[in-house]
Each structure stands twice: as C-alpha cells, then as structure tokens.
C-alpha cells in the first residue's frame, strides 16, 4: 500500500486517482502528524510526501520516520513546488528520501518512479522475510543440534554406567562408541574382542545380521586382555530405527561365565545322578516282576493291587530317569538317531495304542483326522514314537476338564514334508510363553503348581525333531486349548 501525504485535498485526490487507476492500493494523510500515526500502525511500501505543509513539514516527517525501526526502511518520494533549489533537495535526501519529484507533477514520471520503488520495496520485504525464515531455520537447527548432542552425551553416559561392555555402531557397521569396559577385552575401539578359536567370529556373524537388518544374539567366549582367559559372554546387537531405516546399532556383552559354569556343573550332576539311579531301578524292576510271578497272587486281592501300583510307580520313575539321561545325552551331543524307512502311520497308531493302554479309556478319547500318510519315511521309530507319546501325554495332562484329543496328519507335497499335530481343548498357553515351552526345564508358571513335571519333555522332543531336520511348534489359545505339531521331511 502507498501513503500519500499532502495538506492540499485536491492534490491528494488527484494523486490518489492517478495511482488507483494503475491498481495501486492507496491511503492518504492530510498532515504530517496523521501521516506519522498511520505509518506506525500500517505497513506501507512507499510514502509520497509533500514537503511544504503547515505545522510539521515533509522533512520533519521524514526525519521522524527514519528514527523508528518500523518505518526507517520505507522509501519516500518528496513532492515539492518550491524547494527546488539544491539546498532543499540535499536536505530532502539527507532526511531519508529516496527520490524527489517537483510540482507540477508529471504523472508519467511519477508513475515510473512509484512503480520502481514499489517493486523494489516489495522485493526488499520478500528478501527480508526469506532472511528471517533462514535465520529461524538456522537457529532451529542449531538448537536441535545442541539437544541431539546432549541426548547423545546422556546416552553415552548411560552406556558408561552399565555393568556390561557396551558399544554402538553406525549404519555401516563401524564401531563409533565404546564404554570403558570394552578395553578389558579389546585393545582398540575398532577391534572387536578376540573370540575363542572354536567360537564364531563376531564381525562375520554381525555382517550377516546387518545385511538382513536383524538383531544378533550370540553366546560366545571372548579373551580378557589382562588375564588372557576366555569368558563366556552373551553378545546382543540391536538395530535402532529412524523413520523406517536403520540409523545405528547398539550392542552389549554380558558376562555369563558364572552362569555357564553352573549350568555345566548341573548338567554333569544330572548325568551322573541319572546314570547312578538307573542301575538300582533296573534291579528293583526285575525283582518286583520276579516277586509277582513267584507269589502268584489272586488278581482281585489287595496285594496284587499293591504290586501293580508298585510297578506303575517304577515305570514313572523309569521314564523320569530316562528323560534326564536323554537331556545329558543331548548336552554331550550323544543323542543318537537311527533312521530307517518306516511307515509313519504305524508309528502314530502305536503311540495312540500305548496312551490308550496306560490311561483310563473313559477319561481319554483320541480322534484321528487328516489323510493317513501311508508312506515310508526315513526316521528313528522309537524316538518319533517318544515325541508323539510326549505330545499326547501333555495333551491329556493339561486338559483336566476335557477328554478329547485329536491327532491330525497332513502331507505337504510342495514342501516335501509331513506334518503331525496333536490338538487338545485344555488350559492353553499364554501367547508370549509359547516359544519358551521347548526350552530346557521351562514350565509355564501359572500351571506349574497344579501339574507335576520337570519341563524337559518338549525340549527332548524338539531336539529329536531337529535331528530329523524337521520343525516343532505350538499354537495355543489360553483357556481354549493347544495344538503341538512337528514336521518331518519326506526324504
Ligand atoms: P512338563 O510337562 O514335564 O512340565 P514339558 O517339556 O513336556 O514338561 O512341557 C513344558 C511346559 O509346557 C509344561 O510345564 C506346560 O506348562 C506347557 N505345556 C506342554 N504341553 C502343554 C499343553 N498341551 N497344554 C498346555 N500347556 C502345555
């Protein structure tokens, strides 16, 4: 908008009309005081100022405008009929005018000057705005840089206070921060700790995970720089995401050497104890059988009932000890699998038969669904039957209010595998605990008091299936039931 200041109303009017005819927005003031008031309140791109006015003349107005930061940049064109001599013109420029037009005004000249100043001022304003925005952005960036730096410092401080070895890597997998504990196992920030010759190389394992964008978790022995001893550590490296892409990685080494040693001692103890228990138990079993035959007890007598009970308990004890022995065999890599082509359907019916014989028929109903796999598959018959008996026993054990169990088979020609599943309608397993049930000695806490067990049956099953190059798994809904399954490759 342009402000025209003139005490002469007809001049004001004619100039206003002239500028408005060229689409300029125009405001007017008929005195210096009014002009100052308006200039401080509104934003003008240009002021056309009559020099000769009563009370406050044009020079005074221009000088006052130059004192205010809001108005000091606004260009001024002086209009004057009289002050045309050099002295006045000089004063006009000194008081802040950008140009000088003498009366009578040549409309074409005035319009040309107005257009030029108007455009210049508009560009000026636009440039200032851009500059202001830029300054704001620079300020914002500087502030966020400062915040980010303090966040990183805070994060590093946190890593420093951890009892573990902690480090970070950039998106290229290069170590860019290590805490003090790192140096107990490495002599430089760039080098990962040296691993035991029998353990995997950290860098190779990490690169594999980095390429797939997956976290790394590894139990590994690393060498202490001072003592040169290898200690077991749990290495975890996790990706940190920023807007969907990996920004960097955070890693820790947790010392689990004590835990590993205790585990090893426990395994050794279990192995010795189960071996030592097995021998007398086998004798007890044989003598009870002998006693049973010698005594020739009446089948309905209470004594015969006691002998049967003793034999039942011996059988339970035998299963427990055999399971413990299996665990130690697995630990020592000695669980042998003798594969030969076997009809899987026979194995399944044998397992079902065994379960029905050892359970009250009124309490258990086993349904058989799916296409029966009448094919020969290379497998260890005894071990696969053991897996099935384990699944079926669990299905019955963990379904105290339902006696229905279903065994389903499915041959997947495309994947070249057969899938056997055992479904029950029992207590079910919470979602986040399902994967853990195949771990050694794991029992679901909520049901562990109500049902007896050692938490090793499923661990043995998963090892047996692993050695057959198959998979085990479970899907379950709490309170509705579970389906445990395993797959076996057809060849
Ligand atoms: P155990 O039954 O001796 O505890 P397992 O290794 O056979 O040991 O099973 C591990 C755990 O998995 C069990 O303690 C139980 O909590 C859970 N589980 C196994 N089978 C079932 C099932 N069919 N329904 C519900 N929970 C089950």
Coordinates of C-alpha atoms and ligand atoms in Angstrom, one line a residue:
X1 CA 0.0 0.0 0.0
X2 CA 1.2 3.6 -0.8
X3 CA 0.6 6.5 1.6
X4 CA 0.2 10.0 0.1
X5 CA 0.7 12.9 2.4
X6 CA -0.4 16.3 1.4
X7 CA -2.3 19.2 3.1
X8 CA -3.9 20.1 -0.1
X9 CA -7.1 18.0 -0.6
X10 CA -7.3 18.4 -4.3
X11 CA -3.6 17.3 -4.7
X12 CA -4.4 14.3 -2.5
X13 CA -7.4 13.4 -4.6
X14 CA -5.8 13.7 -8.0
X15 CA -2.7 11.7 -6.9
X16 CA -4.9 9.0 -5.3
X17 CA -7.0 8.7 -8.5
X18 CA -3.8 8.5 -10.6
X19 CA -2.3 5.7 -8.6
X20 CA -5.5 3.8 -8.2
X21 CA -6.0 3.9 -11.9
X22 CA -2.8 1.8 -12.1
X23 CA -4.2 -0.7 -9.5
X24 CA -2.1 0.5 -6.5
X25 CA -3.7 0.5 -3.1
X26 CA -3.6 3.9 -1.7
X27 CA -4.0 5.5 1.7
X28 CA -4.0 9.3 2.4
X29 CA -3.0 11.7 5.2
X30 CA -3.6 15.4 5.1
X31 CA -0.9 16.3 7.7
X32 CA 2.5 15.2 8.9
X33 CA 1.0 14.1 12.3
X34 CA -1.7 12.0 10.7
X35 CA 1.0 10.5 8.4
X36 CA 3.2 9.5 11.3
X37 CA 0.3 7.9 13.2
X38 CA -0.6 5.9 10.1
X39 CA 2.9 4.9 9.2
X40 CA 3.5 3.5 12.7
X41 CA 0.3 1.5 12.6
X42 CA 0.2 0.2 9.0
X43 CA 2.8 -1.3 6.6
X44 CA 3.5 0.9 3.6
X45 CA 5.6 0.0 0.6
X46 CA 6.1 3.7 -0.3
X47 CA 5.3 7.2 1.1
X48 CA 4.8 10.1 -1.2
X49 CA 5.4 13.2 0.9
X50 CA 4.6 16.8 0.3
X51 CA 7.4 18.9 1.6
X52 CA 5.5 22.1 2.3
X53 CA 2.9 21.5 5.0
X54 CA 1.8 23.7 7.9
X55 CA 2.8 22.6 11.5
X56 CA 5.1 19.7 10.5
X57 CA 6.8 19.9 7.2
X58 CA 7.8 16.9 4.9
X59 CA 11.4 17.0 6.1
X60 CA 10.4 16.7 9.8
X61 CA 8.1 13.8 8.9
X62 CA 10.8 12.0 7.0
X63 CA 13.4 12.6 9.8
X64 CA 10.9 11.2 12.4
X65 CA 10.1 8.2 10.2
X66 CA 13.9 7.5 9.9
X67 CA 14.1 7.2 13.7
X68 CA 11.6 4.3 14.0
X69 CA 12.7 0.8 13.2
X70 CA 9.3 0.0 11.7
X71 CA 9.4 2.9 9.2
X72 CA 13.0 3.7 8.6
X73 CA 13.3 1.4 5.6
X74 CA 10.1 2.7 3.8
X75 CA 11.2 4.7 0.7
X76 CA 10.0 8.2 0.5
X77 CA 9.4 10.4 -2.6
X78 CA 9.3 14.1 -1.9
X79 CA 6.9 16.3 -3.8
X80 CA 7.6 20.0 -3.9
X81 CA 6.7 23.0 -5.9
X82 CA 9.0 25.4 -4.2
X83 CA 12.1 23.9 -2.7
X84 CA 13.7 23.1 -5.9
X85 CA 17.0 24.7 -5.3
X86 CA 19.9 22.4 -4.5
X87 CA 20.0 23.1 -0.7
X88 CA 16.4 21.9 -0.3
X89 CA 16.9 18.9 -2.4
X90 CA 20.0 17.9 -0.4
X91 CA 18.0 18.2 2.8
X92 CA 15.3 16.0 1.3
X93 CA 17.8 13.3 0.6
X94 CA 19.5 13.7 4.0
X95 CA 16.2 13.2 5.8
X96 CA 15.7 9.8 4.2
X97 CA 14.1 10.4 0.9
X98 CA 14.8 8.0 -1.9
X99 CA 13.7 10.4 -4.7
X100 CA 12.5 13.9 -5.4
X101 CA 9.7 15.0 -7.7
X102 CA 8.8 18.6 -8.3
X103 CA 5.4 20.1 -8.8
X104 CA 3.6 20.4 -11.1
X105 CA 3.9 16.6 -11.2
X106 CA 4.4 14.8 -14.5
X107 CA 2.1 11.8 -14.0
X108 CA 4.2 9.5 -16.2
X109 CA 7.4 10.3 -14.4
X110 CA 5.7 9.9 -11.0
X111 CA 4.2 6.6 -12.0
X112 CA 7.5 5.3 -13.3
X113 CA 9.2 6.2 -10.0
X114 CA 6.4 4.9 -7.9
X115 CA 6.5 1.5 -9.8
X116 CA 10.2 1.2 -9.4
X117 CA 10.2 2.0 -5.7
X118 CA 7.1 -0.1 -5.1
X119 CA 8.7 -3.1 -6.8
X120 CA 12.0 -2.6 -5.0
X121 CA 10.3 -2.3 -1.7
X122 CA 8.2 -5.4 -2.3
X123 CA 11.4 -7.3 -3.2
X124 CA 13.1 -5.9 -0.2
X125 CA 10.3 -7.1 2.1
X126 CA 10.2 -10.5 0.4
X127 CA 14.0 -10.8 0.8
X128 CA 13.8 -9.8 4.5
X129 CA 11.1 -12.4 5.1
X130 CA 13.3 -15.1 3.5
X131 CA 16.2 -13.9 5.5
X132 CA 14.2 -14.1 8.7
X133 CA 13.0 -17.6 7.8
X134 CA 16.5 -18.7 7.1
X135 CA 17.7 -17.2 10.4
X136 CA 14.9 -19.0 12.2
X137 CA 15.8 -22.3 10.5
X138 CA 19.5 -21.9 11.2
X139 CA 18.6 -21.2 14.8
X140 CA 16.2 -24.2 15.0
X141 CA 18.9 -26.4 13.5
X142 CA 21.5 -25.2 15.9
X143 CA 19.1 -25.8 18.8
X144 CA 18.2 -29.3 17.7
X145 CA 21.9 -30.0 17.2
X146 CA 22.6 -28.9 20.7
X147 CA 19.7 -31.0 22.0
X148 CA 20.8 -34.0 20.0
X149 CA 24.4 -33.7 21.2
X150 CA 23.2 -33.5 24.8
X151 CA 21.0 -36.6 24.2
X152 CA 23.9 -38.5 22.7
X153 CA 26.1 -37.5 25.7
X154 CA 23.4 -38.6 28.0
X155 CA 23.0 -41.9 26.1
X156 CA 26.8 -42.5 26.2
X157 CA 26.8 -41.7 29.9
X158 CA 24.1 -44.3 30.4
X159 CA 26.2 -46.9 28.4
X160 CA 29.2 -46.0 30.5
X161 CA 27.3 -46.7 33.8
X162 CA 26.2 -50.2 32.6
X163 CA 27.8 -53.2 34.2
X164 CA 28.2 -54.7 30.7
X165 CA 30.6 -53.9 27.9
X166 CA 28.5 -51.6 25.7
X167 CA 29.2 -50.1 22.3
X168 CA 27.4 -48.5 19.3
X169 CA 28.0 -49.0 15.6
X170 CA 27.0 -46.7 12.7
X171 CA 24.7 -47.8 9.9
X172 CA 27.8 -49.1 8.0
X173 CA 28.6 -51.4 10.9
X174 CA 31.6 -49.4 12.1
X175 CA 32.1 -49.1 15.8
X176 CA 31.7 -45.4 16.8
X177 CA 31.4 -45.6 20.6
X178 CA 32.7 -48.0 23.3
X179 CA 32.4 -47.7 27.0
X180 CA 35.3 -48.1 29.4
X181 CA 34.7 -51.8 30.0
X182 CA 35.4 -52.5 26.3
X183 CA 39.1 -52.1 26.9
X184 CA 39.2 -55.1 29.3
X185 CA 38.6 -57.3 26.2
X186 CA 39.9 -55.3 23.3
X187 CA 43.0 -53.0 22.8
X188 CA 41.3 -50.6 20.4
X189 CA 37.9 -49.1 19.7
X190 CA 38.0 -50.5 16.1
X191 CA 38.6 -54.2 17.0
X192 CA 36.0 -56.5 18.4
X193 CA 37.2 -58.6 21.3
X194 CA 39.1 -61.8 20.2
X195 CA 36.9 -64.9 20.3
X196 CA 37.7 -68.5 21.2
X197 CA 39.1 -70.4 18.2
X198 CA 36.1 -72.8 18.5
X199 CA 33.5 -70.0 18.5
X200 CA 32.2 -67.9 15.6
X201 CA 33.9 -64.7 14.5
X202 CA 31.9 -61.7 15.8
X203 CA 32.4 -59.5 12.7
X204 CA 31.2 -62.2 10.3
X205 CA 28.2 -63.0 12.4
X206 CA 27.3 -59.3 12.7
X207 CA 27.7 -58.6 9.0
X208 CA 25.3 -61.5 8.2
X209 CA 22.7 -59.9 10.6
X210 CA 23.4 -56.4 9.4
X211 CA 22.7 -57.3 5.8
X212 CA 19.4 -58.8 6.8
X213 CA 18.6 -55.9 9.2
X214 CA 18.2 -58.4 12.0
X215 CA 19.4 -58.3 15.7
X216 CA 22.3 -60.5 16.7
X217 CA 22.3 -62.7 19.8
X218 CA 25.2 -65.0 20.5
X219 CA 26.8 -66.9 23.4
X220 CA 30.5 -66.5 22.8
X221 CA 33.8 -66.8 24.7
X222 CA 36.0 -63.7 24.5
X223 CA 39.5 -63.2 25.6
X224 CA 40.3 -60.9 28.6
X225 CA 43.3 -58.6 27.6
X226 CA 44.9 -58.7 31.1
X227 CA 44.4 -62.3 32.2
X228 CA 44.2 -63.8 28.7
X229 CA 41.3 -66.0 29.9
X230 CA 38.3 -66.7 27.8
X231 CA 35.0 -65.9 29.4
X232 CA 31.5 -66.7 28.2
X233 CA 29.5 -63.6 27.2
X234 CA 26.1 -63.1 25.8
X235 CA 26.5 -60.7 22.8
X236 CA 23.5 -58.7 21.7
X237 CA 23.5 -56.2 18.9
X238 CA 20.2 -54.5 18.2
X239 CA 19.3 -52.1 15.3
X240 CA 18.0 -48.6 16.1
X241 CA 15.4 -47.4 13.6
X242 CA 14.7 -43.8 12.5
X243 CA 11.8 -43.3 10.1
X244 CA 11.8 -46.9 9.0
X245 CA 15.5 -47.2 8.3
X246 CA 18.4 -48.4 10.5
X247 CA 20.2 -45.4 11.9
X248 CA 22.7 -47.3 14.0
X249 CA 23.2 -50.4 16.2
X250 CA 23.6 -50.7 20.0
X251 CA 25.5 -53.7 21.4
X252 CA 26.3 -55.2 24.8
X253 CA 28.5 -58.1 26.0
X254 CA 27.1 -59.6 29.3
X255 CA 29.4 -61.8 31.3
X256 CA 27.6 -65.2 31.7
X257 CA 30.6 -67.2 32.5
X258 CA 29.5 -68.0 36.1
X259 CA 26.0 -69.0 34.8
X260 CA 27.6 -71.2 32.1
X261 CA 29.8 -72.9 34.7
X262 CA 26.9 -73.5 37.0
X263 CA 24.9 -74.9 34.1
X264 CA 27.7 -77.2 33.1
X265 CA 28.1 -78.5 36.7
X266 CA 24.3 -79.0 36.9
X267 CA 24.4 -81.0 33.6
X268 CA 27.2 -83.1 34.9
X269 CA 25.4 -83.8 38.1
X270 CA 22.2 -84.7 36.3
X271 CA 24.2 -87.0 34.0
X272 CA 25.9 -88.8 36.9
X273 CA 22.8 -88.9 39.1
X274 CA 20.6 -90.3 36.4
X275 CA 23.1 -93.0 35.5
X276 CA 23.6 -94.0 39.1
X277 CA 19.8 -94.1 39.7
X278 CA 19.2 -96.2 36.6
X279 CA 21.1 -99.3 37.7
X280 CA 19.3 -99.9 41.1
X281 CA 16.0 -99.1 39.5
X282 CA 16.5 -101.7 36.8
X283 CA 17.2 -104.3 39.6
X284 CA 14.1 -103.2 41.5
X285 CA 12.0 -103.6 38.4
X286 CA 13.3 -107.1 37.7
X287 CA 12.9 -108.2 41.4
X288 CA 9.3 -106.9 41.5
X289 CA 8.5 -108.8 38.4
X290 CA 10.1 -111.9 39.9
X291 CA 8.2 -111.5 43.1
X292 CA 4.9 -111.0 41.2
X293 CA 5.5 -114.3 39.3
X294 CA 6.5 -116.2 42.4
X295 CA 3.7 -115.0 44.6
X296 CA 1.0 -115.9 42.1
X297 CA -1.4 -113.6 43.8
X298 CA -5.1 -113.7 43.2
X299 CA -5.8 -110.9 40.6
X300 CA -8.6 -109.4 42.8
X301 CA -6.6 -109.4 46.1
X302 CA -5.4 -106.2 47.5
X303 CA -1.8 -107.5 47.5
X304 CA -2.0 -107.9 43.7
X305 CA -3.3 -104.3 43.5
X306 CA -0.3 -103.1 45.5
X307 CA 2.1 -104.9 43.2
X308 CA 0.5 -103.3 40.2
X309 CA 0.8 -99.9 41.9
X310 CA 4.5 -100.5 42.7
X311 CA 5.1 -101.5 39.0
X312 CA 3.3 -98.3 37.8
X313 CA 5.4 -96.1 40.1
X314 CA 8.6 -97.9 39.0
X315 CA 7.5 -97.2 35.3
X316 CA 7.1 -93.5 36.1
X317 CA 10.5 -93.3 37.8
X318 CA 12.0 -95.1 34.9
X319 CA 10.5 -92.5 32.5
X320 CA 11.8 -89.6 34.6
X321 CA 15.3 -91.1 34.7
X322 CA 15.3 -91.9 31.0
X323 CA 14.3 -88.3 30.2
X324 CA 17.1 -87.0 32.4
X325 CA 19.6 -89.3 30.7
X326 CA 18.3 -88.1 27.3
X327 CA 18.9 -84.5 28.4
X328 CA 22.5 -85.3 29.3
X329 CA 22.9 -87.1 26.0
X330 CA 21.7 -84.1 24.2
X331 CA 24.1 -81.8 26.1
X332 CA 27.0 -84.1 25.2
X333 CA 25.9 -84.5 21.6
X334 CA 25.4 -88.2 22.1
X335 CA 21.7 -88.5 21.4
X336 CA 21.9 -91.0 18.6
X337 CA 19.2 -91.2 15.9
X338 CA 18.9 -94.4 13.9
X339 CA 17.0 -93.6 10.8
X340 CA 15.4 -96.3 8.6
X341 CA 12.4 -96.2 6.2
X342 CA 9.4 -96.6 8.4
X343 CA 5.6 -96.3 7.8
X344 CA 4.7 -93.2 9.8
X345 CA 1.1 -94.3 10.2
X346 CA 2.3 -97.4 12.2
X347 CA 4.3 -95.2 14.5
X348 CA 1.3 -93.0 15.1
X349 CA -1.1 -95.9 15.8
X350 CA 1.5 -97.5 18.2
X351 CA 1.7 -94.3 20.1
X352 CA -2.1 -93.9 20.4
X353 CA -2.3 -97.5 21.4
X354 CA 0.3 -97.1 24.2
X355 CA -1.6 -94.0 25.5
X356 CA -4.9 -95.7 25.5
X357 CA -3.5 -98.7 27.4
X358 CA -1.9 -96.6 30.1
X359 CA -4.9 -94.3 30.6
X360 CA -8.5 -94.9 31.7
X361 CA -10.4 -95.4 28.5
X362 CA -13.4 -93.4 29.9
X363 CA -11.2 -90.4 30.5
X364 CA -9.4 -90.2 27.2
X365 CA -10.8 -90.0 23.6
X366 CA -8.2 -89.8 20.8
X367 CA -9.6 -88.8 17.4
X368 CA -7.7 -89.3 14.2
X369 CA -8.1 -86.7 11.4
X370 CA -6.4 -85.9 8.1
X371 CA -5.1 -88.2 5.3
X372 CA -3.2 -91.1 6.8
X373 CA 0.4 -90.9 5.5
X374 CA 0.8 -94.5 4.1
X375 CA 4.4 -93.8 3.1
X376 CA 7.8 -94.9 4.2
X377 CA 9.8 -92.1 5.7
X378 CA 13.4 -92.3 7.0
X379 CA 13.1 -91.9 10.7
X380 CA 14.0 -93.3 14.1
X381 CA 10.8 -95.1 15.0
X382 CA 11.4 -95.2 18.8
X383 CA 12.3 -91.6 19.0
X384 CA 9.4 -90.3 16.9
X385 CA 7.0 -92.5 19.0
X386 CA 8.6 -90.9 22.1
X387 CA 7.8 -87.4 20.7
X388 CA 4.2 -88.5 19.9
X389 CA 3.7 -90.1 23.3
X390 CA 5.1 -86.9 24.9
X391 CA 2.7 -84.6 22.9
X392 CA -0.3 -86.9 23.7
X393 CA 0.6 -87.3 27.5
X394 CA 0.8 -83.5 27.7
X395 CA -2.4 -83.0 25.8
X396 CA -4.2 -85.2 28.4
X397 CA -2.3 -83.9 31.4
X398 CA -3.0 -80.2 30.6
X399 CA -6.7 -80.8 29.8
X400 CA -8.2 -81.6 33.3
X401 CA -11.8 -80.9 32.1
X402 CA -11.8 -82.2 28.6
X403 CA -11.0 -85.7 27.5
X404 CA -10.9 -85.1 23.7
X405 CA -7.6 -85.2 21.8
X406 CA -7.1 -85.1 18.1
X407 CA -4.2 -86.3 16.0
X408 CA -4.0 -84.8 12.5
X409 CA -1.7 -85.6 9.7
X410 CA -1.1 -83.6 6.5
X411 CA 1.3 -84.3 3.7
X412 CA 2.6 -81.2 2.0
X413 CA 3.8 -82.4 -1.4
X414 CA 5.2 -78.9 -2.3
X415 CA 7.3 -78.6 0.8
X416 CA 8.0 -82.3 0.7
X417 CA 7.2 -82.8 4.3
X418 CA 4.6 -84.4 6.5
X419 CA 3.1 -82.6 9.5
X420 CA 1.7 -84.3 12.5
X421 CA -0.2 -82.3 15.1
X422 CA -1.8 -83.1 18.4
X423 CA -4.7 -80.8 19.5
X424 CA -6.3 -80.6 22.9
X425 CA -9.0 -78.5 24.4
X426 CA -7.3 -77.9 27.7
X427 CA -5.8 -74.9 29.7
X428 CA -3.8 -73.5 26.8
X429 CA -0.6 -71.4 27.0
X430 CA -0.3 -67.6 27.1
X431 CA 0.9 -66.1 23.8
X432 CA 4.3 -64.8 24.9
X433 CA 5.2 -68.1 26.6
X434 CA 4.5 -70.4 23.7
X435 CA 8.0 -70.3 22.2
X436 CA 9.7 -70.9 25.5
X437 CA 8.0 -74.3 26.3
X438 CA 10.6 -76.0 24.1
X439 CA 13.4 -74.7 26.3
X440 CA 15.1 -77.0 28.8
X441 CA 13.5 -77.0 32.3
X442 CA 10.9 -74.4 31.2
X443 CA 7.5 -74.7 32.8
X444 CA 4.6 -72.3 32.4
X445 CA 4.4 -70.6 35.8
X446 CA 0.7 -70.3 36.0
X447 CA 0.1 -74.1 35.7
X448 CA 3.4 -75.4 37.2
X449 CA 2.0 -76.0 40.7
X450 CA -1.2 -77.7 39.5
X451 CA 0.6 -80.2 37.2
X452 CA 3.6 -82.3 38.0
X453 CA 6.6 -82.3 35.6
X454 CA 10.2 -81.4 35.1
X455 CA 9.9 -79.3 31.9
X456 CA 12.2 -81.4 29.8
X457 CA 9.8 -83.5 27.7
X458 CA 9.3 -80.8 25.0
X459 CA 13.0 -80.0 25.0
X460 CA 13.8 -83.6 24.2
X461 CA 11.1 -83.7 21.5
X462 CA 12.4 -80.6 19.8
X463 CA 16.0 -82.0 19.8
X464 CA 14.8 -85.3 18.3
X465 CA 12.9 -83.5 15.6
X466 CA 15.8 -81.1 15.0
X467 CA 18.0 -84.2 14.3
X468 CA 15.4 -85.4 11.8
X469 CA 15.8 -81.9 10.1
X470 CA 12.1 -81.1 10.9
X471 CA 10.4 -78.4 12.9
X472 CA 8.4 -78.3 16.1
X473 CA 5.9 -75.6 17.1
X474 CA 2.8 -74.8 19.0
X475 CA -0.3 -72.6 18.6
X476 CA -2.5 -72.1 21.5
X477 CA -5.3 -70.0 23.0
X478 CA -5.3 -69.6 26.8
X479 CA -8.3 -71.4 28.2
X480 CA -9.3 -73.0 24.9
X481 CA -6.5 -75.5 24.1
X482 CA -3.3 -76.1 22.2
X483 CA -2.0 -77.7 19.1
X484 CA 1.5 -79.0 19.2
X485 CA 3.0 -80.1 15.9
X486 CA 6.1 -81.4 14.2
X487 CA 7.2 -81.8 10.6
X488 CA 9.4 -84.4 9.0
X489 CA 11.0 -84.2 5.6
X490 CA 9.7 -86.9 3.2
X491 CA 13.2 -87.7 2.1
Ligands
LIG1 P1 6.4 -80.9 31.8 O1 5.0 -81.3 31.3 O2 7.1 -82.1 32.4 O3 6.4 -79.7 32.7 P2 7.2 -80.4 29.0 O4 8.5 -80.1 28.5 O5 6.5 -81.6 28.5 O6 7.4 -80.5 30.6 O7 6.3 -79.1 28.9 C1 6.8 -77.8 29.2 C2 5.7 -76.9 29.7 O8 4.8 -76.6 28.6 C3 4.7 -77.5 30.7 O9 5.2 -77.4 32.0 C4 3.4 -76.8 30.5 O10 3.5 -75.6 31.2 C5 3.5 -76.5 29.0 N1 2.7 -77.4 28.2 C6 3.1 -78.5 27.5 N2 2.1 -79.1 26.8 C7 1.0 -78.4 27.1 C8 -0.4 -78.5 26.7 N3 -0.8 -79.5 25.9 N4 -1.2 -77.6 27.1 C9 -0.8 -76.6 28.0 N5 0.5 -76.4 28.4 C10 1.4 -77.3 27.9

